Each structure stands twice: as C-alpha cells, then as structure tokens.
C-alpha cells in the first residue's frame, strides 16, 4: 500500500508461467472495487505488462476491465493515457486553480503564451524525470509547495490589481513552480522504475493529455477575462476570483503538511 495526497492505493506485482493452448493468447482483467460497491467509485487500474513477447501499458476501468494481448494497438495505449492525463488535470483542482491564477494576472495574449510555455516546459521536465525514476521527491514535500505556489500567484493578483506585481519575476517564478507541479503530475502515475519505449509512450501520451486540456482551458477562460477587464466590474472581479483561491489554497497548504508522529 502507498499513500499520495492522503489517498491510499495498492501496488501489486504478479508473475505467472501459463503454458495454455497452442496459438492461444492471454488476457488481463481487473475486478477491483467495482462501481456497484457503495464505498468507492470510478477506480482505474494502471497495468504494465510483458506477455506473449509483447510489452506495454494499459488503463483498466469498470466499463472496460479486460486487456487482451494481441488485440491491442499502440494507438489504444496512446489514447488511454491521453485521457488519463486530461482527467488528472480536470479533476486536479489545485492545478486548475494555479492555471486560473496565472490567467487572472496575464494582461496580454503574449503574457499568456509566454507563461503557459514556461509552465509547460518546466512541468514536462520534472514530470518525465520523476516518472522515469531519475528524480524522487516525496509527496509530503511536493503537495504543500503546490498549494503554496497557488497562494503566491493569487496574492500577486490581489496586490497588483491593474499592475503586474510579479513583473520581471513572473517567468522565473512560474518556471520554478512548474517544476514542482511536474512532480505532482508524475505522482499520479507512481512510476519509479527505469524506462522503456513502451513506458515512454505512456508518459508522453499522459503529458500531451495534460497539455491539450490546459490549452483548452486557456482558450475558454482568457477571452472571458479580457472581456471582464473591459467592464466596470473588473476591479472587484479580480478580488472575487482570487480571494477564494487564496483561502482554499491556504487550507490545502496546512492540510498537506504531515503531522509529526
């Protein structure tokens, strides 16, 4: 059993020698915690396999709990981990808050492009390094820093109002916090072994899913924020958006600090 962000999950390793029938193929199926049980829902089982001379990764879910070796294509693996990355960003409210805080502070389209690019490059670096086992930082350290990064950026929006209080420091600050967020993304996969092409394909697909979802959020929210700034409500709107982000992030920060035993 392992715990990340106060959520427990199981890591199981199986090794079988199944002769089977000539010309037959193997299948992997997961029936852990079906949705029909009332205490847990929407579980996902990440599988890394080496069977019948093939290697790969897969995501097993309640509606599609079986992987049949030989019927699987590389495109299936790409799509599954792409969706997993997209879901991780959408349901990772802390990462969404950080992105919204960055958008609130951006004044021009150029600011959005530069900021998003810095964040993308930074979190992609640490995501791949951590997921491939090159860098290992405990979640007890990463998660509070992620919360702190949201607080810093949101407070800068409150203090700046019309001016960008981060100024020339915006890019290095975003890049530094992006490195930390990449460690958080990698924690979602909990992969800490040396890589292979099959693993790299999964990691890249997961990261692309994060990036495409991030771009979609920016494409929807930034034009709305630009229109909002052109109205008389722009002054209090920044506070109305930033104060709840700061409040929730402060709660996350203290909640994620591990208590001494």
Short mmCIF file of C-alpha atoms in Angstrom, two decimals:
data_model
loop_
_atom_site.label_atom_id
_atom_site.label_comp_id
_atom_site.label_asym_id
_atom_site.label_seq_id
_atom_site.Cartn_x
_atom_site.Cartn_y
_atom_site.Cartn_z
CA UNK A 1 0.00 0.00 0.00
CA UNK A 2 1.17 3.53 -0.82
CA UNK A 3 -0.26 6.93 0.02
CA UNK A 4 -0.16 10.05 -2.14
CA UNK A 5 -2.00 13.22 -1.14
CA UNK A 6 -3.70 11.21 1.65
CA UNK A 7 -5.12 8.74 -0.87
CA UNK A 8 -4.13 5.08 -0.47
CA UNK A 9 -3.66 2.72 -3.36
CA UNK A 10 -2.22 -0.75 -3.88
CA UNK A 11 0.78 -1.78 -5.96
CA UNK A 12 0.62 -5.46 -6.98
CA UNK A 13 3.26 -7.42 -8.86
CA UNK A 14 2.35 -10.74 -10.47
CA UNK A 15 4.49 -13.32 -12.24
CA UNK A 16 2.84 -16.30 -13.92
CA UNK A 17 4.01 -19.21 -16.07
CA UNK A 18 0.95 -20.21 -18.11
CA UNK A 19 1.55 -22.64 -20.92
CA UNK A 20 -2.03 -22.58 -22.20
CA UNK A 21 -3.03 -23.98 -25.57
CA UNK A 22 -1.03 -23.66 -28.74
CA UNK A 23 -1.89 -20.45 -30.56
CA UNK A 24 -3.77 -19.08 -27.56
CA UNK A 25 -3.44 -15.60 -26.09
CA UNK A 26 -3.59 -14.16 -22.59
CA UNK A 27 -5.86 -11.55 -21.09
CA UNK A 28 -5.56 -9.33 -18.03
CA UNK A 29 -8.70 -8.32 -16.20
CA UNK A 30 -9.31 -6.20 -13.11
CA UNK A 31 -12.40 -6.54 -10.92
CA UNK A 32 -11.06 -4.46 -8.01
CA UNK A 33 -13.66 -2.21 -6.40
CA UNK A 34 -16.50 -2.35 -8.97
CA UNK A 35 -18.78 0.69 -9.16
CA UNK A 36 -21.65 -1.39 -7.76
CA UNK A 37 -19.97 -1.20 -4.35
CA UNK A 38 -21.15 1.83 -2.44
CA UNK A 39 -17.88 2.92 -0.80
CA UNK A 40 -15.71 3.57 -3.87
CA UNK A 41 -16.33 4.53 -7.49
CA UNK A 42 -14.54 5.10 -10.80
CA UNK A 43 -11.33 3.25 -9.91
CA UNK A 44 -8.59 2.94 -12.52
CA UNK A 45 -6.01 0.16 -12.66
CA UNK A 46 -2.67 1.03 -14.27
CA UNK A 47 -1.06 -2.05 -15.79
CA UNK A 48 2.47 -2.61 -17.10
CA UNK A 49 2.77 -5.98 -18.78
CA UNK A 50 5.20 -8.27 -20.54
CA UNK A 51 3.21 -11.13 -22.06
CA UNK A 52 3.37 -13.28 -25.18
CA UNK A 53 6.51 -11.48 -26.33
CA UNK A 54 4.97 -8.01 -26.12
CA UNK A 55 5.37 -5.15 -23.64
CA UNK A 56 3.13 -2.22 -22.91
CA UNK A 57 0.97 -0.26 -20.51
CA UNK A 58 -2.78 -0.01 -20.14
CA UNK A 59 -5.52 1.59 -18.07
CA UNK A 60 -8.33 -0.74 -16.96
CA UNK A 61 -11.64 0.82 -15.90
CA UNK A 62 -15.02 -0.55 -14.81
CA UNK A 63 -16.61 -0.28 -18.26
CA UNK A 64 -13.59 -1.85 -19.98
CA UNK A 65 -11.84 -4.02 -17.35
CA UNK A 66 -10.06 -6.50 -19.66
CA UNK A 67 -6.90 -6.22 -21.74
CA UNK A 68 -6.46 -8.89 -24.42
CA UNK A 69 -2.89 -9.36 -25.55
CA UNK A 70 -2.55 -9.48 -29.30
CA UNK A 71 -5.65 -7.38 -29.94
CA UNK A 72 -4.08 -4.22 -28.57
CA UNK A 73 -2.57 -1.50 -30.75
CA UNK A 74 -0.17 1.30 -29.86
CA UNK A 75 -2.96 3.79 -30.59
CA UNK A 76 -5.04 2.24 -27.80
CA UNK A 77 -2.23 2.82 -25.31
CA UNK A 78 -1.74 6.43 -26.52
CA UNK A 79 -5.46 7.23 -26.23
CA UNK A 80 -5.88 5.67 -22.78
CA UNK A 81 -3.01 7.63 -21.23
CA UNK A 82 -4.01 10.79 -23.11
CA UNK A 83 -7.43 10.59 -21.44
CA UNK A 84 -5.81 9.80 -18.09
CA UNK A 85 -3.69 12.96 -18.35
CA UNK A 86 -6.71 15.07 -19.32
CA UNK A 87 -8.73 13.68 -16.42
CA UNK A 88 -5.89 14.30 -13.99
CA UNK A 89 -5.77 18.00 -14.88
CA UNK A 90 -9.55 18.48 -14.95
CA UNK A 91 -10.10 16.76 -11.61
CA UNK A 92 -6.87 18.10 -10.06
CA UNK A 93 -8.48 21.24 -8.68
CA UNK A 94 -5.19 22.56 -7.31
CA UNK A 95 -3.62 22.59 -10.78
CA UNK A 96 -6.76 24.24 -12.20
CA UNK A 97 -6.57 26.95 -9.51
CA UNK A 98 -2.92 27.60 -10.35
CA UNK A 99 -3.78 27.96 -14.03
CA UNK A 100 -6.69 30.30 -13.28
CA UNK A 101 -4.47 32.42 -11.01
CA UNK A 102 -1.91 32.73 -13.82
CA UNK A 103 -4.61 33.77 -16.30
CA UNK A 104 -6.00 36.41 -13.93
CA UNK A 105 -2.57 38.02 -13.74
CA UNK A 106 -1.97 37.95 -17.50
CA UNK A 107 -2.74 41.25 -19.24
CA UNK A 108 -1.93 40.41 -22.86
CA UNK A 109 -2.08 37.39 -25.12
CA UNK A 110 1.73 37.43 -25.20
CA UNK A 111 1.75 37.08 -21.39
CA UNK A 112 -0.46 34.00 -21.66
CA UNK A 113 1.67 32.38 -24.34
CA UNK A 114 4.97 33.02 -22.52
CA UNK A 115 3.59 31.99 -19.11
CA UNK A 116 1.90 28.83 -20.41
CA UNK A 117 5.02 27.87 -22.35
CA UNK A 118 7.25 28.31 -19.29
CA UNK A 119 4.88 26.25 -17.17
CA UNK A 120 4.65 23.55 -19.85
CA UNK A 121 8.41 23.24 -20.32
CA UNK A 122 9.07 23.21 -16.57
CA UNK A 123 6.50 20.61 -15.57
CA UNK A 124 7.34 18.43 -18.59
CA UNK A 125 11.00 18.30 -17.46
CA UNK A 126 10.32 17.19 -13.90
CA UNK A 127 7.35 15.02 -14.90
CA UNK A 128 9.48 12.88 -17.20
CA UNK A 129 12.49 12.83 -14.84
CA UNK A 130 10.35 11.83 -11.86
CA UNK A 131 8.23 9.31 -13.74
CA UNK A 132 11.36 7.65 -15.15
CA UNK A 133 12.89 7.39 -11.68
CA UNK A 134 15.68 9.97 -12.19
CA UNK A 135 14.25 12.36 -9.57
CA UNK A 136 12.42 11.26 -6.44
CA UNK A 137 10.80 13.86 -4.18
CA UNK A 138 8.28 12.72 -1.53
CA UNK A 139 4.69 13.80 -1.99
CA UNK A 140 4.77 15.20 1.56
CA UNK A 141 7.10 17.90 0.21
CA UNK A 142 5.63 18.38 -3.26
CA UNK A 143 1.96 18.78 -2.33
CA UNK A 144 2.34 21.64 0.21
CA UNK A 145 4.62 23.51 -2.24
CA UNK A 146 1.99 23.16 -4.98
CA UNK A 147 -0.54 24.76 -2.62
CA UNK A 148 1.97 27.50 -1.74
CA UNK A 149 2.55 28.24 -5.44
CA UNK A 150 -1.15 28.93 -5.90
CA UNK A 151 -1.16 31.27 -2.89
CA UNK A 152 1.83 33.27 -4.19
CA UNK A 153 0.38 33.81 -7.67
CA UNK A 154 -3.14 34.60 -6.42
CA UNK A 155 -1.82 37.08 -3.82
CA UNK A 156 0.20 38.80 -6.55
CA UNK A 157 -3.06 39.29 -8.44
CA UNK A 158 -4.71 40.84 -5.37
CA UNK A 159 -1.78 43.17 -4.67
CA UNK A 160 -1.29 44.12 -8.29
CA UNK A 161 -4.81 44.81 -9.49
CA UNK A 162 -4.02 46.92 -12.55
CA UNK A 163 -0.26 46.31 -12.46
CA UNK A 164 1.57 43.01 -12.57
CA UNK A 165 3.26 42.79 -9.16
CA UNK A 166 5.35 39.80 -10.26
CA UNK A 167 6.78 41.87 -13.10
CA UNK A 168 10.07 40.52 -14.44
CA UNK A 169 9.92 37.77 -11.82
CA UNK A 170 6.75 36.24 -13.31
CA UNK A 171 8.58 33.99 -15.78
CA UNK A 172 11.20 32.52 -13.36
CA UNK A 173 8.56 32.12 -10.64
CA UNK A 174 6.18 30.31 -12.98
CA UNK A 175 9.03 28.13 -14.26
CA UNK A 176 10.13 27.22 -10.71
CA UNK A 177 6.61 26.35 -9.63
CA UNK A 178 6.09 24.46 -12.90
CA UNK A 179 8.98 22.19 -11.91
CA UNK A 180 7.14 21.37 -8.69
CA UNK A 181 3.81 20.79 -10.44
CA UNK A 182 5.56 18.32 -12.75
CA UNK A 183 6.47 16.23 -9.72
CA UNK A 184 2.80 16.30 -8.76
CA UNK A 185 1.75 15.10 -12.22
CA UNK A 186 4.27 12.26 -12.05
CA UNK A 187 2.90 11.20 -8.69
CA UNK A 188 -0.40 10.37 -10.40
CA UNK A 189 1.29 7.51 -12.28
CA UNK A 190 3.59 6.45 -9.40
CA UNK A 191 6.15 5.05 -11.84
CA UNK A 192 9.63 4.96 -10.38
CA UNK A 193 11.45 2.37 -12.47
CA UNK A 194 13.87 2.76 -15.37
CA UNK A 195 12.04 3.35 -18.59
CA UNK A 196 11.47 1.63 -21.89
CA UNK A 197 9.89 2.70 -25.16
CA UNK A 198 6.52 1.36 -24.02
CA UNK A 199 6.72 3.31 -20.77
CA UNK A 200 7.94 6.46 -22.53
CA UNK A 201 4.97 6.25 -24.92
CA UNK A 202 2.58 6.17 -21.96
CA UNK A 203 4.34 9.07 -20.23
CA UNK A 204 4.33 11.25 -23.34
CA UNK A 205 0.66 10.46 -24.02
CA UNK A 206 -0.21 11.36 -20.41
CA UNK A 207 1.70 14.64 -20.69
CA UNK A 208 0.09 15.54 -24.02
CA UNK A 209 -3.32 14.93 -22.44
CA UNK A 210 -2.41 17.42 -19.71
CA UNK A 211 -1.17 19.99 -22.25
CA UNK A 212 -4.16 19.80 -24.58
CA UNK A 213 -6.56 20.16 -21.65
CA UNK A 214 -4.56 23.11 -20.34
CA UNK A 215 -4.71 24.82 -23.74
CA UNK A 216 -8.46 24.19 -23.96
CA UNK A 217 -8.98 25.82 -20.55
CA UNK A 218 -6.86 28.82 -21.57
CA UNK A 219 -8.76 29.17 -24.86
CA UNK A 220 -12.07 29.34 -22.99
CA UNK A 221 -11.13 31.41 -19.92
CA UNK A 222 -8.70 34.05 -21.22
CA UNK A 223 -11.13 35.70 -23.69
CA UNK A 224 -13.74 35.84 -20.90
CA UNK A 225 -11.23 37.51 -18.57
CA UNK A 226 -10.32 40.04 -21.28
CA UNK A 227 -14.00 40.96 -21.69
CA UNK A 228 -14.38 41.19 -17.91
CA UNK A 229 -11.47 43.65 -17.63
CA UNK A 230 -13.24 45.98 -20.06
CA UNK A 231 -16.24 46.34 -17.75
CA UNK A 232 -16.73 48.46 -14.63
CA UNK A 233 -16.73 45.25 -12.57
CA UNK A 234 -13.09 44.48 -13.34
CA UNK A 235 -11.73 45.91 -10.06
CA UNK A 236 -13.77 43.76 -7.70
CA UNK A 237 -13.86 40.77 -10.06
CA UNK A 238 -10.13 40.12 -9.56
CA UNK A 239 -10.68 40.02 -5.79
CA UNK A 240 -13.81 37.91 -6.14
CA UNK A 241 -11.83 35.33 -8.13
CA UNK A 242 -8.54 35.49 -6.20
CA UNK A 243 -9.72 35.55 -2.57
CA UNK A 244 -11.46 32.12 -2.71
CA UNK A 245 -8.38 30.68 -4.44
CA UNK A 246 -6.12 32.00 -1.66
CA UNK A 247 -8.46 30.76 1.06
CA UNK A 248 -8.78 27.23 -0.32
CA UNK A 249 -5.06 27.02 -1.08
CA UNK A 250 -4.19 28.06 2.47
CA UNK A 251 -6.36 25.22 3.73
CA UNK A 252 -4.62 22.81 1.35
CA UNK A 253 -1.20 24.03 2.44
CA UNK A 254 -1.74 23.36 6.15
CA UNK A 255 -3.76 20.20 5.49
CA UNK A 256 -0.97 18.72 3.39
CA UNK A 257 1.80 19.32 5.92
CA UNK A 258 2.39 15.93 7.57
CA UNK A 259 1.90 15.96 11.32
CA UNK A 260 4.79 14.63 13.42
CA UNK A 261 4.17 11.20 14.92
#
